[in-house]
mmCIF file with all atom_site columns, C-alpha atoms in Angstrom:
data_model
loop_
_atom_site.group_PDB
_atom_site.id
_atom_site.type_symbol
_atom_site.label_atom_id
_atom_site.label_alt_id
_atom_site.label_comp_id
_atom_site.label_asym_id
_atom_site.label_entity_id
_atom_site.label_seq_id
_atom_site.pdbx_PDB_ins_code
_atom_site.Cartn_x
_atom_site.Cartn_y
_atom_site.Cartn_z
_atom_site.occupancy
_atom_site.B_iso_or_equiv
_atom_site.pdbx_formal_charge
_atom_site.auth_seq_id
_atom_site.auth_comp_id
_atom_site.auth_asym_id
_atom_site.auth_atom_id
_atom_site.pdbx_PDB_model_num
ATOM 1   C CA . UNK A 1 1   ? -0.369  -0.299 -0.151  1.00 0.00 ? 2   UNK A CA 1
ATOM 2   C CA . UNK A 1 2   ? 1.546   3.223  -0.987  1.00 0.00 ? 3   UNK A CA 1
ATOM 3   C CA . UNK A 1 3   ? 1.628   6.696  1.231   1.00 0.00 ? 4   UNK A CA 1
ATOM 4   C CA . UNK A 1 4   ? -1.403  9.397  -0.023  1.00 0.00 ? 5   UNK A CA 1
ATOM 5   C CA . UNK A 1 5   ? 0.911   12.646 -0.481  1.00 0.00 ? 6   UNK A CA 1
ATOM 6   C CA . UNK A 1 6   ? -0.217  16.100 -0.974  1.00 0.00 ? 7   UNK A CA 1
ATOM 7   C CA . UNK A 1 7   ? 1.671   19.127 -1.412  1.00 0.00 ? 8   UNK A CA 1
ATOM 8   C CA . UNK A 1 8   ? 0.245   22.495 -2.333  1.00 0.00 ? 9   UNK A CA 1
ATOM 9   C CA . UNK A 1 9   ? 2.214   25.872 -3.549  1.00 0.00 ? 10  UNK A CA 1
ATOM 10  C CA . UNK A 1 10  ? 0.878   29.386 -3.053  1.00 0.00 ? 11  UNK A CA 1
ATOM 11  C CA . UNK A 1 11  ? 3.625   32.232 -3.694  1.00 0.00 ? 12  UNK A CA 1
ATOM 12  C CA . UNK A 1 12  ? 2.838   36.054 -3.866  1.00 0.00 ? 13  UNK A CA 1
ATOM 13  C CA . UNK A 1 13  ? 4.949   38.589 -5.209  1.00 0.00 ? 14  UNK A CA 1
ATOM 14  C CA . UNK A 1 14  ? 3.770   42.250 -4.151  1.00 0.00 ? 15  UNK A CA 1
ATOM 15  C CA . UNK A 1 15  ? 5.623   44.992 -6.629  1.00 0.00 ? 16  UNK A CA 1
ATOM 16  C CA . UNK A 1 16  ? 4.861   49.307 -7.287  1.00 0.00 ? 17  UNK A CA 1
ATOM 17  C CA . UNK A 1 17  ? 3.086   50.383 -10.517 1.00 0.00 ? 18  UNK A CA 1
ATOM 18  C CA . UNK A 1 18  ? 2.991   53.688 -9.710  1.00 0.00 ? 19  UNK A CA 1
ATOM 19  C CA . UNK A 1 19  ? 3.356   55.702 -7.128  1.00 0.00 ? 20  UNK A CA 1
ATOM 20  C CA . UNK A 1 20  ? -0.425  55.277 -6.415  1.00 0.00 ? 21  UNK A CA 1
ATOM 21  C CA . UNK A 1 21  ? -0.861  51.480 -7.150  1.00 0.00 ? 22  UNK A CA 1
ATOM 22  C CA . UNK A 1 22  ? 1.025   48.214 -5.720  1.00 0.00 ? 23  UNK A CA 1
ATOM 23  C CA . UNK A 1 23  ? 0.802   44.694 -7.864  1.00 0.00 ? 24  UNK A CA 1
ATOM 24  C CA . UNK A 1 24  ? 0.212   41.430 -6.478  1.00 0.00 ? 25  UNK A CA 1
ATOM 25  C CA . UNK A 1 25  ? 1.370   38.246 -8.525  1.00 0.00 ? 26  UNK A CA 1
ATOM 26  C CA . UNK A 1 26  ? -0.255  35.255 -6.775  1.00 0.00 ? 27  UNK A CA 1
ATOM 27  C CA . UNK A 1 27  ? 0.479   31.655 -8.412  1.00 0.00 ? 28  UNK A CA 1
ATOM 28  C CA . UNK A 1 28  ? -1.230  28.048 -6.635  1.00 0.00 ? 29  UNK A CA 1
ATOM 29  C CA . UNK A 1 29  ? 0.448   25.042 -8.203  1.00 0.00 ? 30  UNK A CA 1
ATOM 30  C CA . UNK A 1 30  ? -0.696  21.059 -6.341  1.00 0.00 ? 31  UNK A CA 1
ATOM 31  C CA . UNK A 1 31  ? -0.755  18.138 -8.014  1.00 0.00 ? 32  UNK A CA 1
ATOM 32  C CA . UNK A 1 32  ? -4.364  18.958 -9.786  1.00 0.00 ? 33  UNK A CA 1
ATOM 33  C CA . UNK A 1 33  ? -4.475  22.769 -10.446 1.00 0.00 ? 34  UNK A CA 1
ATOM 34  C CA . UNK A 1 34  ? -1.989  25.367 -11.008 1.00 0.00 ? 35  UNK A CA 1
ATOM 35  C CA . UNK A 1 35  ? -3.392  28.797 -11.424 1.00 0.00 ? 36  UNK A CA 1
ATOM 36  C CA . UNK A 1 36  ? -1.981  32.348 -11.274 1.00 0.00 ? 37  UNK A CA 1
ATOM 37  C CA . UNK A 1 37  ? -3.642  35.951 -10.358 1.00 0.00 ? 38  UNK A CA 1
ATOM 38  C CA . UNK A 1 38  ? -2.662  39.953 -10.759 1.00 0.00 ? 39  UNK A CA 1
ATOM 39  C CA . UNK A 1 39  ? -4.284  41.807 -8.428  1.00 0.00 ? 40  UNK A CA 1
ATOM 40  C CA . UNK A 1 40  ? -3.783  45.995 -8.427  1.00 0.00 ? 41  UNK A CA 1
ATOM 41  C CA . UNK A 1 41  ? -4.458  47.650 -5.285  1.00 0.00 ? 42  UNK A CA 1
ATOM 42  C CA . UNK A 1 42  ? -5.101  51.990 -5.299  1.00 0.00 ? 43  UNK A CA 1
ATOM 43  C CA . UNK A 1 43  ? -2.934  52.078 -1.966  1.00 0.00 ? 44  UNK A CA 1
ATOM 44  C CA . UNK A 1 44  ? -4.972  55.571 -1.521  1.00 0.00 ? 45  UNK A CA 1
ATOM 45  C CA . UNK A 1 45  ? -7.860  54.274 -1.107  1.00 0.00 ? 46  UNK A CA 1
ATOM 46  C CA . UNK A 1 46  ? -7.172  50.216 -0.701  1.00 0.00 ? 47  UNK A CA 1
ATOM 47  C CA . UNK A 1 47  ? -9.582  49.242 -3.180  1.00 0.00 ? 48  UNK A CA 1
ATOM 48  C CA . UNK A 1 48  ? -9.217  46.459 -5.879  1.00 0.00 ? 49  UNK A CA 1
ATOM 49  C CA . UNK A 1 49  ? -8.207  48.679 -9.354  1.00 0.00 ? 50  UNK A CA 1
ATOM 50  C CA . UNK A 1 50  ? -7.999  45.437 -11.627 1.00 0.00 ? 51  UNK A CA 1
ATOM 51  C CA . UNK A 1 51  ? -7.445  42.038 -11.646 1.00 0.00 ? 52  UNK A CA 1
ATOM 52  C CA . UNK A 1 52  ? -6.943  39.228 -13.942 1.00 0.00 ? 53  UNK A CA 1
ATOM 53  C CA . UNK A 1 53  ? -6.253  35.745 -13.668 1.00 0.00 ? 54  UNK A CA 1
ATOM 54  C CA . UNK A 1 54  ? -4.660  32.480 -15.855 1.00 0.00 ? 55  UNK A CA 1
ATOM 55  C CA . UNK A 1 55  ? -5.613  29.002 -15.194 1.00 0.00 ? 56  UNK A CA 1
ATOM 56  C CA . UNK A 1 56  ? -2.854  26.629 -16.268 1.00 0.00 ? 57  UNK A CA 1
ATOM 57  C CA . UNK A 1 57  ? -3.891  23.339 -14.764 1.00 0.00 ? 58  UNK A CA 1
ATOM 58  C CA . UNK A 1 58  ? -7.648  22.307 -14.319 1.00 0.00 ? 59  UNK A CA 1
ATOM 59  C CA . UNK A 1 59  ? -9.825  19.589 -13.837 1.00 0.00 ? 60  UNK A CA 1
ATOM 60  C CA . UNK A 1 60  ? -12.811 20.604 -15.584 1.00 0.00 ? 61  UNK A CA 1
ATOM 61  C CA . UNK A 1 61  ? -14.091 22.410 -19.011 1.00 0.00 ? 62  UNK A CA 1
ATOM 62  C CA . UNK A 1 62  ? -16.178 24.787 -15.830 1.00 0.00 ? 63  UNK A CA 1
ATOM 63  C CA . UNK A 1 63  ? -12.975 26.039 -14.296 1.00 0.00 ? 64  UNK A CA 1
ATOM 64  C CA . UNK A 1 64  ? -12.165 28.309 -17.004 1.00 0.00 ? 65  UNK A CA 1
ATOM 65  C CA . UNK A 1 65  ? -15.361 30.424 -16.542 1.00 0.00 ? 66  UNK A CA 1
ATOM 66  C CA . UNK A 1 66  ? -14.013 31.767 -12.646 1.00 0.00 ? 67  UNK A CA 1
ATOM 67  C CA . UNK A 1 67  ? -11.636 33.638 -14.839 1.00 0.00 ? 68  UNK A CA 1
ATOM 68  C CA . UNK A 1 68  ? -14.353 36.174 -15.640 1.00 0.00 ? 69  UNK A CA 1
ATOM 69  C CA . UNK A 1 69  ? -15.827 36.333 -12.149 1.00 0.00 ? 70  UNK A CA 1
ATOM 70  C CA . UNK A 1 70  ? -12.448 37.412 -11.023 1.00 0.00 ? 71  UNK A CA 1
ATOM 71  C CA . UNK A 1 71  ? -13.705 41.194 -11.967 1.00 0.00 ? 72  UNK A CA 1
ATOM 72  C CA . UNK A 1 72  ? -16.665 40.914 -9.026  1.00 0.00 ? 73  UNK A CA 1
ATOM 73  C CA . UNK A 1 73  ? -13.709 42.041 -7.094  1.00 0.00 ? 74  UNK A CA 1
ATOM 74  C CA . UNK A 1 74  ? -12.801 45.223 -9.013  1.00 0.00 ? 75  UNK A CA 1
ATOM 75  C CA . UNK A 1 75  ? -13.851 47.805 -6.545  1.00 0.00 ? 76  UNK A CA 1
ATOM 76  C CA . UNK A 1 76  ? -13.979 45.860 -2.965  1.00 0.00 ? 77  UNK A CA 1
ATOM 77  C CA . UNK A 1 77  ? -11.935 47.679 -0.181  1.00 0.00 ? 78  UNK A CA 1
ATOM 78  C CA . UNK A 1 78  ? -9.520  45.318 1.102   1.00 0.00 ? 79  UNK A CA 1
ATOM 79  C CA . UNK A 1 79  ? -9.470  46.860 4.919   1.00 0.00 ? 80  UNK A CA 1
ATOM 80  C CA . UNK A 1 80  ? -13.179 46.330 5.396   1.00 0.00 ? 81  UNK A CA 1
ATOM 81  C CA . UNK A 1 81  ? -13.603 43.815 8.086   1.00 0.00 ? 82  UNK A CA 1
ATOM 82  C CA . UNK A 1 82  ? -15.442 41.348 6.085   1.00 0.00 ? 83  UNK A CA 1
ATOM 83  C CA . UNK A 1 83  ? -13.173 41.386 2.847   1.00 0.00 ? 84  UNK A CA 1
ATOM 84  C CA . UNK A 1 84  ? -12.355 37.343 3.067   1.00 0.00 ? 85  UNK A CA 1
ATOM 85  C CA . UNK A 1 85  ? -15.540 36.510 3.879   1.00 0.00 ? 86  UNK A CA 1
ATOM 86  C CA . UNK A 1 86  ? -16.812 39.046 0.817   1.00 0.00 ? 87  UNK A CA 1
ATOM 87  C CA . UNK A 1 87  ? -14.144 37.410 -1.134  1.00 0.00 ? 88  UNK A CA 1
ATOM 88  C CA . UNK A 1 88  ? -15.229 34.095 -0.778  1.00 0.00 ? 89  UNK A CA 1
ATOM 89  C CA . UNK A 1 89  ? -18.562 34.570 -1.079  1.00 0.00 ? 90  UNK A CA 1
ATOM 90  C CA . UNK A 1 90  ? -18.457 36.515 -4.292  1.00 0.00 ? 91  UNK A CA 1
ATOM 91  C CA . UNK A 1 91  ? -15.289 34.934 -6.135  1.00 0.00 ? 92  UNK A CA 1
ATOM 92  C CA . UNK A 1 92  ? -15.140 31.149 -4.286  1.00 0.00 ? 93  UNK A CA 1
ATOM 93  C CA . UNK A 1 93  ? -18.425 29.976 -4.513  1.00 0.00 ? 94  UNK A CA 1
ATOM 94  C CA . UNK A 1 94  ? -19.758 31.991 -7.355  1.00 0.00 ? 95  UNK A CA 1
ATOM 95  C CA . UNK A 1 95  ? -16.652 30.946 -9.349  1.00 0.00 ? 96  UNK A CA 1
ATOM 96  C CA . UNK A 1 96  ? -13.054 29.194 -7.711  1.00 0.00 ? 97  UNK A CA 1
ATOM 97  C CA . UNK A 1 97  ? -12.839 28.235 -4.353  1.00 0.00 ? 98  UNK A CA 1
ATOM 98  C CA . UNK A 1 98  ? -8.882  28.505 -5.156  1.00 0.00 ? 99  UNK A CA 1
ATOM 99  C CA . UNK A 1 99  ? -8.898  31.710 -6.726  1.00 0.00 ? 100 UNK A CA 1
ATOM 100 C CA . UNK A 1 100 ? -10.804 33.605 -3.910  1.00 0.00 ? 101 UNK A CA 1
ATOM 101 C CA . UNK A 1 101 ? -8.106  31.859 -1.530  1.00 0.00 ? 102 UNK A CA 1
ATOM 102 C CA . UNK A 1 102 ? -5.651  33.706 -3.567  1.00 0.00 ? 103 UNK A CA 1
ATOM 103 C CA . UNK A 1 103 ? -6.928  36.691 -4.190  1.00 0.00 ? 104 UNK A CA 1
ATOM 104 C CA . UNK A 1 104 ? -7.044  36.658 -0.223  1.00 0.00 ? 105 UNK A CA 1
ATOM 105 C CA . UNK A 1 105 ? -3.618  35.859 0.267   1.00 0.00 ? 106 UNK A CA 1
ATOM 106 C CA . UNK A 1 106 ? -2.315  38.762 -2.444  1.00 0.00 ? 107 UNK A CA 1
ATOM 107 C CA . UNK A 1 107 ? -4.382  41.068 -0.412  1.00 0.00 ? 108 UNK A CA 1
ATOM 108 C CA . UNK A 1 108 ? -3.396  40.672 2.792   1.00 0.00 ? 109 UNK A CA 1
ATOM 109 C CA . UNK A 1 109 ? 0.509   40.669 1.265   1.00 0.00 ? 110 UNK A CA 1
ATOM 110 C CA . UNK A 1 110 ? -0.554  43.869 -0.216  1.00 0.00 ? 111 UNK A CA 1
ATOM 111 C CA . UNK A 1 111 ? -1.069  45.272 2.969   1.00 0.00 ? 112 UNK A CA 1
ATOM 112 C CA . UNK A 1 112 ? 1.658   43.325 5.015   1.00 0.00 ? 113 UNK A CA 1
ATOM 113 C CA . UNK A 1 113 ? 3.936   45.765 1.924   1.00 0.00 ? 114 UNK A CA 1
ATOM 114 C CA . UNK A 1 114 ? 1.869   48.904 2.806   1.00 0.00 ? 115 UNK A CA 1
ATOM 115 C CA . UNK A 1 115 ? 2.868   48.831 6.846   1.00 0.00 ? 116 UNK A CA 1
ATOM 116 C CA . UNK A 1 116 ? 6.161   47.236 6.087   1.00 0.00 ? 117 UNK A CA 1
ATOM 117 C CA . UNK A 1 117 ? 7.052   50.724 3.500   1.00 0.00 ? 118 UNK A CA 1
ATOM 118 C CA . UNK A 1 118 ? 5.323   52.760 6.490   1.00 0.00 ? 119 UNK A CA 1
ATOM 119 C CA . UNK A 1 119 ? 8.243   51.033 8.928   1.00 0.00 ? 120 UNK A CA 1
ATOM 120 C CA . UNK A 1 120 ? 10.659  52.386 6.895   1.00 0.00 ? 121 UNK A CA 1
ATOM 121 C CA . UNK A 1 121 ? 9.920   55.265 6.305   1.00 0.00 ? 122 UNK A CA 1
ATOM 122 C CA . UNK A 1 122 ? 8.877   55.879 10.432  1.00 0.00 ? 123 UNK A CA 1
ATOM 123 C CA . UNK A 1 123 ? 11.351  54.332 10.536  1.00 0.00 ? 124 UNK A CA 1
ATOM 124 C CA . UNK A 1 124 ? 11.673  50.596 13.247  1.00 0.00 ? 125 UNK A CA 1
ATOM 125 C CA . UNK A 1 125 ? 12.741  53.368 15.956  1.00 0.00 ? 126 UNK A CA 1
ATOM 126 C CA . UNK A 1 126 ? 9.605   54.734 16.193  1.00 0.00 ? 127 UNK A CA 1
ATOM 127 C CA . UNK A 1 127 ? 7.222   51.513 16.444  1.00 0.00 ? 128 UNK A CA 1
ATOM 128 C CA . UNK A 1 128 ? 9.410   50.810 19.662  1.00 0.00 ? 129 UNK A CA 1
ATOM 129 C CA . UNK A 1 129 ? 8.446   54.051 21.719  1.00 0.00 ? 130 UNK A CA 1
ATOM 130 C CA . UNK A 1 130 ? 5.021   53.438 20.639  1.00 0.00 ? 131 UNK A CA 1
ATOM 131 C CA . UNK A 1 131 ? 4.247   50.220 21.313  1.00 0.00 ? 132 UNK A CA 1
ATOM 132 C CA . UNK A 1 132 ? 0.944   50.777 19.951  1.00 0.00 ? 133 UNK A CA 1
ATOM 133 C CA . UNK A 1 133 ? 2.131   51.541 16.191  1.00 0.00 ? 134 UNK A CA 1
ATOM 134 C CA . UNK A 1 134 ? 2.212   47.800 15.602  1.00 0.00 ? 135 UNK A CA 1
ATOM 135 C CA . UNK A 1 135 ? -1.181  46.778 16.843  1.00 0.00 ? 136 UNK A CA 1
ATOM 136 C CA . UNK A 1 136 ? -3.003  49.832 15.136  1.00 0.00 ? 137 UNK A CA 1
ATOM 137 C CA . UNK A 1 137 ? -1.279  48.681 11.443  1.00 0.00 ? 138 UNK A CA 1
ATOM 138 C CA . UNK A 1 138 ? -2.269  45.019 12.481  1.00 0.00 ? 139 UNK A CA 1
ATOM 139 C CA . UNK A 1 139 ? -5.828  46.143 12.806  1.00 0.00 ? 140 UNK A CA 1
ATOM 140 C CA . UNK A 1 140 ? -5.696  47.010 8.969   1.00 0.00 ? 141 UNK A CA 1
ATOM 141 C CA . UNK A 1 141 ? -4.926  42.849 8.553   1.00 0.00 ? 142 UNK A CA 1
ATOM 142 C CA . UNK A 1 142 ? -8.322  41.799 10.140  1.00 0.00 ? 143 UNK A CA 1
ATOM 143 C CA . UNK A 1 143 ? -7.581  38.521 7.834   1.00 0.00 ? 144 UNK A CA 1
ATOM 144 C CA . UNK A 1 144 ? -4.048  37.860 9.667   1.00 0.00 ? 145 UNK A CA 1
ATOM 145 C CA . UNK A 1 145 ? -5.202  39.135 12.941  1.00 0.00 ? 146 UNK A CA 1
ATOM 146 C CA . UNK A 1 146 ? -4.854  36.092 15.371  1.00 0.00 ? 147 UNK A CA 1
ATOM 147 C CA . UNK A 1 147 ? -4.330  34.008 12.876  1.00 0.00 ? 148 UNK A CA 1
ATOM 148 C CA . UNK A 1 148 ? -0.241  34.692 12.281  1.00 0.00 ? 149 UNK A CA 1
ATOM 149 C CA . UNK A 1 149 ? 3.092   34.073 14.501  1.00 0.00 ? 150 UNK A CA 1
ATOM 150 C CA . UNK A 1 150 ? 4.165   37.434 13.651  1.00 0.00 ? 151 UNK A CA 1
ATOM 151 C CA . UNK A 1 151 ? 1.202   39.464 15.013  1.00 0.00 ? 152 UNK A CA 1
ATOM 152 C CA . UNK A 1 152 ? 0.242   36.877 18.177  1.00 0.00 ? 153 UNK A CA 1
ATOM 153 C CA . UNK A 1 153 ? 1.859   39.298 20.483  1.00 0.00 ? 154 UNK A CA 1
ATOM 154 C CA . UNK A 1 154 ? 0.296   42.546 19.032  1.00 0.00 ? 155 UNK A CA 1
#
């Protein structure tokens, strides 16, 4: 009898598109699926301004229909308390759960990029003096709050 095995990889990279826009590229691959999304967020409003997706490996001919559903994310505010739940409903259930999960990861990564950009600008010493700085920033990451070891002490 052979042992069951499964492996899934997710990778998210965030870059500056311009002064007011961050772009995240998300990649998910496992034994069954392989897909990518690109999402852009305006950092002045925290709203999704553009999104596109590709399905490189799928299980059914229905999977490609989920690419069009991604457009429902345009206009969403990534700082909303129920952002992950909203994405699950309008992207995950309506299109593809894996796309929904990957979009949430991309937006969480964009928020982390904004926070660490602020830390670099303001200086890490400021965070040491003002202990509430990191906690206040972490409050804008509802998807990660109380779920990530890096934020457990906040």
